[in-house]
Each structure stands twice: as structure tokens, then as C-alpha cells.
Amino acid sequence: MSTLAERVQARTELTRPDLEHLKALVAEWQLLADLSFADLVLWVRTHEGRWLAVAHMRPTTGPTTYATDVVGTELASSDRLDSAWRSGRIVRDGDPEWHDTIPVRKETVPVRRADRPVAVLSRDTNLTTARVPSQLELAYLTSAGELVQMVSEGTFPFPSTDPDPEHAPRVGDGLLRLDRTGHVVYASPNASSASRRLGVPGDLVGAHLAQALARVPAGPGRLSEPRGSAAVAAALRYREPRDSELEAGGAVVALRVLPLFPGGAPTGALVLVRDVTEVRRRDRQILGKDATIREIHHRVKNNLQTVAALLRMQARRMADPAARSALEESVRRVASIAVVHETLSTALDEKVGFDDIADKVLAMCAEVAATGAPVEVVRSGSFGVLEAQLATSLAMVLTELVQNAVEHAYPAGREGRIEVVVRRQEDLLEVEVLDDGAGLPEGFDLASSPRLGLQIVRTLVGADLGGSLVLEQRRPRGTRAVLGVPVLPSP
Ligand SMILES: Nc1ncnc2c1ncn2[C@@H]1O[C@H](COP(=O)(O)OP(=O)(O)OP(=O)(O)O)[C@@H](O)[C@H]1O
Ligand SMILES: [Mg+2]
């Protein structure tokens, strides 16, 4: 069985950030399938202009449309998929199509990243059991409609999420729908039971959720951030998903808050609710020192993401382009530290596989270039396992070097390619960042460069990593940065 990444890379021209976007979509789309009562099929356009199905999700809330697997299906052409792809708009077909004896309604949604579609999502509903929808079904379908609109606008999946598939709540566990003021307009029966177990008084529908949760007395809890009421408020405010756990009356309930803003206008949020009392009780028995450290990393990551979100909001308000770009850079710096903590929060000990971190950081740098022509960032070679304390500094140095290549080697939206070549020797890690762009300015001197970026790099390389850095002209053109870092031998 090939993975989504392999299927996409072998057959399409999609870039690494495009692929990350599709992976994030597929990580979250069980929710969308469940709310839609529909099968979801992800189609990509191949080199030859054909359509290839690369992923498929069945709903757990309703009948499937496809008894057999769809992945791998190829179409030489499809008017329906073409039309969503070309127009960038959702295409709703009037008449159902027939699959064997099953009537199927298909809706075609362009999956947008940055300013263009990168794939097409088909929402295929089995109409055999269609009837007048209940209140629950209406609440689900409305939310699903808003989510697919966000898919077509590039705002769902959320960029900063790391859903933990094992513990993340699902639709079947319990669902609340909030309006834009944070009041509950719909509560599924499971969500109502969970809230009663927490001791939230009265009916949830009509209540202001953050206020109702704020009245839940704080339990001893684990170190999860933020508190339920803060999570709801923050998700609505920063338009980012938030996870939280509440503990009261002997019950532990996990919340995942997903803000909805189709068309850029906030319409409220979905709150997935799951009773995790049993899971947590077992967790607690095995919660040792390592787990506590991981929890702290998780919490630091959340806080850093909040800082990044605040800076991003402030950047958006800046009229002065220089001030705005300075703030946007700070967002990037904070976000790359958050990536490291995210990885550390899942690490088993004080060592981390750095390739994962590097790829996320590189994708983030390429993302910044997405406003202009595509700049591709490719890594070759492996970083291997590094001591956790090196990871933060190395991630920051890498961000700055690659960011410089994106910004200065390929200014004004030039297309370009940046190579990150990694060589891991016994006790030395060597990383080259190569571009074939504009080259260093006349009279450039690393030691006396007055700008902040390289000063940060020099400090980190010298003081934190105990390593070396050379920045030189490349022939015939471009720039070569070589970083050497002493490391402990890999196990
Ligand atoms: N890959 C590169 N290609 C061309 N010029 C580069 C490259 N890397 C660095 N430079 C030059 O070195 C200068 C200093 O880089 P530095 O990262 O310190 O500052 P900056 O990128 O201008 O600003 P910031 O502090 O926001 O990073 C840049 O302004 C640029 O002129
Ligand atoms: Mg720079």
C-alpha cells in the first residue's frame, strides 16, 4: 500500500507545502465526512492531465456510497472535476448519478491553498436512505456546508493544528454548535450528557458556552492549556482551533473547538466533546516524569502559537509595510520554535528525530514565498536523531538561512529552488543551504553584517551549537551557506 504522499509525489506536480496541506486535510476530514453523512474522495490532477483518486473517507454517521475502495481510480477526463478546478468554485450537480443501484449526489469542492486549487474534493452522498432531515442532521449539514466553503477558500484545514488522532474527539462523541457570539445553538445528546457529568447546570442550548464552562470548578487536572472557557474564547477570537480538557465532579471531558468563518465572516464554531474520564484514569497511572515533560512542551507550544497569533493580528493592522514585514518575521521565528516544542511533546526521551522538524520548518519558509512565484525548498540527506537541546537553535538557524535565500536570492517573485543538503557524520552534522539566485551583495561580510537575522544566526551557531558557519558566493551564481555542528554519535 502506498501512502498519500507517495501517490501524490509520483503522479503530480504538487509542491511539498501543497502536499502538507492535503495531508492536513486528510488528517481532519473524518469530521467533514461525518457532518456531511457523505463519502469524501480526494482527486488530484496528474502530469498527464488525468484525475486520480488519492484518498477516500467513509462517514461513520451514515451509509457509504462506495462498497469497494475508490483510491487508485483514474479518470481520463471529468467535466465535473474540471469545472470546480478551473472556476475555483464549488460545483453542485442537479441530478443524482447512479452507482449500481445507488443514487448518489455529488458535490465538487476545489481544495485551495494560498491562491490556487491544489486538488478537488468530492462529497458523494448516498441518497438511498434520504428523508426529511432531523434537527441533528440539519445542524450537521449546515456546519459541513460552512467547512467545505472554507476548504474552497483555503482556510480549512487549519494551518497550525496537530490533531492527535488517538485522543481527538470525534463527531459521534458529542457535538455543540455555537453561533458567532459563542452561544450554543445545538447540542447533540452525547454532548449534553458530557456537560451534565461535568456539573454544568441546566440546558446547554441558549447558554453562552465560555461563561457556562467558566463556572465549572477547576479540578486537579493535567497540565493542559488553556482552560475550557479560555479555549472557546480564543478559538473564536484568533480563528484557530483550540484543544482543552476539563475536569470536574470526577469526570474528564476533552474539547476541540473549531472556528468557522466561511467567506471570511465568522459564523461561530463547532465544539467536539468527548468524555475521556476512563482514558485519563489509565493515563494517570502511567504518567511518569517523561510524560510530564511532554505535557510541558505541549503547553509551551500552545502558548507560543498564541503569541504568534497575537503578532499576526498586529501585523495585519499595520499600514507601514516595513513594520508589517518585521512583525511577520517575528511570527515566523516564534512559529519555528513552536514546531520544535510540538515535536518534543511527542518525543519519547530527550532526543528527537530532526527530519520531521526540518521539513515543517522548510515548508513554512516556502509558504512565505507563496505570494510570489513558487520557490521550491528540497532537502536531501537525513539529520538523524539529535539531542533535544540542540533542536531549537538548529531549527531557528535553518529558518533564517532558508528564509534569506527565499527573500534575497529570489526577490520580486522570481521562481527558484533552494537545496538543503544534510550530511551526518559520526560526530559532526554538516548542513548546506544552496540557492542559485542573486548572490550576496557587494562587500558583504558575515562578521559585520548589521541586520538582525544573521546576528541571531551567529549567536546561536557560536554560543548554543558550538559550531561554524560560512556564507559564500556560489559559481556561476547564487549563495552557499555551510553550517557545521558537533553532535553526539547516533545510537
Ligand atoms: N541567500 C542569500 N542571497 C543573497 N543575499 C543574501 C542571502 N543571504 C543573506 N543575504 C544578504 O545578507 C543580508 C543580511 O541578512 P540578514 O538575514 O541578517 O538580514 P535580512 O534578511 O535583511 O533581515 P532580517 O533581519 O529580517 O533577517 C541580507 O540583507 C542580504 O543582503
Ligand atoms: Mg534574514
GROMACS .gro file of N, CA and C and ligand atoms in nm, residues 329 332-333 400-401 404-405 407-409 435 438-441 444 449 451-455 471 479, ligand 1:
model
  103
  329GLU      N    1   0.793   3.855   1.032
  329GLU     CA    2   0.912   3.774   1.057
  329GLU      C    3   0.915   3.721   1.199
  332ARG      N    4   0.711   3.420   1.222
  332ARG     CA    5   0.781   3.304   1.168
  332ARG      C    6   0.881   3.249   1.268
  333ARG      N    7   0.953   3.340   1.333
  333ARG     CA    8   1.053   3.294   1.430
  333ARG      C    9   0.986   3.221   1.546
  400GLU      N   10   1.631   3.093   0.945
  400GLU     CA   11   1.690   3.220   0.899
  400GLU      C   12   1.763   3.203   0.766
  401LEU      N   13   1.842   3.095   0.754
  401LEU     CA   14   1.921   3.076   0.632
  401LEU      C   15   1.830   3.053   0.511
  404ASN      N   16   1.638   3.368   0.422
  404ASN     CA   17   1.722   3.463   0.347
  404ASN      C   18   1.729   3.425   0.201
  405ALA      N   19   1.745   3.296   0.173
  405ALA     CA   20   1.751   3.254   0.033
  405ALA      C   21   1.619   3.286  -0.036
  407GLU      N   22   1.401   3.518   0.043
  407GLU     CA   23   1.379   3.662   0.031
  407GLU      C   24   1.479   3.733  -0.058
  408HIS      N   25   1.607   3.699  -0.040
  408HIS     CA   26   1.709   3.781  -0.106
  408HIS      C   27   1.759   3.720  -0.236
  409ALA      N   28   1.758   3.587  -0.247
  409ALA     CA   29   1.808   3.527  -0.371
  409ALA      C   30   1.705   3.539  -0.481
  435ASP      N   31   2.138   2.820  -0.297
  435ASP     CA   32   2.043   2.876  -0.392
  435ASP      C   33   2.118   2.916  -0.517
  438ALA      N   34   2.035   3.560  -0.664
  438ALA     CA   35   2.103   3.687  -0.687
  438ALA      C   36   2.247   3.692  -0.635
  439GLY      N   37   2.281   3.611  -0.537
  439GLY     CA   38   2.415   3.618  -0.480
  439GLY      C   39   2.423   3.724  -0.372
  440LEU      N   40   2.531   3.718  -0.293
  440LEU     CA   41   2.547   3.813  -0.182
  440LEU      C   42   2.578   3.951  -0.235
  441PRO      N   43   2.538   4.056  -0.163
  441PRO     CA   44   2.567   4.191  -0.211
  441PRO      C   45   2.718   4.220  -0.208
  444PHE      N   46   2.987   4.213   0.107
  444PHE     CA   47   2.918   4.151   0.219
  444PHE      C   48   3.017   4.084   0.315
  449SER      N   49   2.787   4.197   0.947
  449SER     CA   50   2.653   4.227   0.895
  449SER      C   51   2.566   4.283   1.008
  451ARG      N   52   2.242   4.337   1.022
  451ARG     CA   53   2.100   4.304   1.028
  451ARG      C   54   2.074   4.198   1.136
  452LEU      N   55   1.948   4.188   1.174
  452LEU     CA   56   1.914   4.102   1.287
  452LEU      C   57   1.927   3.953   1.255
  453GLY      N   58   1.877   3.915   1.135
  453GLY     CA   59   1.868   3.772   1.101
  453GLY      C   60   2.001   3.700   1.122
  454LEU      N   61   2.105   3.748   1.055
  454LEU     CA   62   2.233   3.679   1.064
  454LEU      C   63   2.299   3.698   1.200
  455GLN      N   64   2.264   3.806   1.269
  455GLN     CA   65   2.317   3.820   1.406
  455GLN      C   66   2.262   3.712   1.496
  471LEU      N   67   2.937   3.176   0.480
  471LEU     CA   68   2.840   3.222   0.381
  471LEU      C   69   2.921   3.271   0.264
  479THR      N   70   2.418   3.160  -0.374
  479THR     CA   71   2.484   3.170  -0.245
  479THR      C   72   2.490   3.032  -0.180
  492LIG     N1   73   2.092   3.364   0.013
  492LIG     C1   74   2.121   3.496   0.001
  492LIG     N2   75   2.126   3.555  -0.121
  492LIG     C2   76   2.153   3.687  -0.134
  492LIG     N3   77   2.175   3.769  -0.030
  492LIG     C3   78   2.173   3.719   0.093
  492LIG     C4   79   2.145   3.581   0.117
  492LIG     N4   80   2.152   3.560   0.250
  492LIG     C5   81   2.178   3.679   0.307
  492LIG     N5   82   2.193   3.777   0.213
  492LIG     C6   83   2.225   3.918   0.238
  492LIG     O1   84   2.264   3.933   0.373
  492LIG     C7   85   2.190   4.036   0.434
  492LIG     C8   86   2.176   4.013   0.581
  492LIG     O2   87   2.087   3.904   0.606
  492LIG     P1   88   2.004   3.903   0.741
  492LIG     O3   89   1.929   3.777   0.749
  492LIG     O4   90   2.098   3.932   0.852
  492LIG     O5   91   1.908   4.026   0.729
  492LIG     P2   92   1.775   4.042   0.647
  492LIG     O6   93   1.731   3.913   0.589
  492LIG     O7   94   1.794   4.154   0.550
  492LIG     O8   95   1.674   4.090   0.756
  492LIG     P3   96   1.616   4.005   0.877
  492LIG     O9   97   1.681   4.058   0.999
  492LIG    O10   98   1.475   4.033   0.872
  492LIG    O11   99   1.651   3.861   0.853
  492LIG     C9  100   2.062   4.042   0.359
  492LIG    O12  101   2.001   4.168   0.366
  492LIG    C10  102   2.108   4.009   0.215
  492LIG    O13  103   2.155   4.125   0.151
   0.00000   0.00000   0.00000
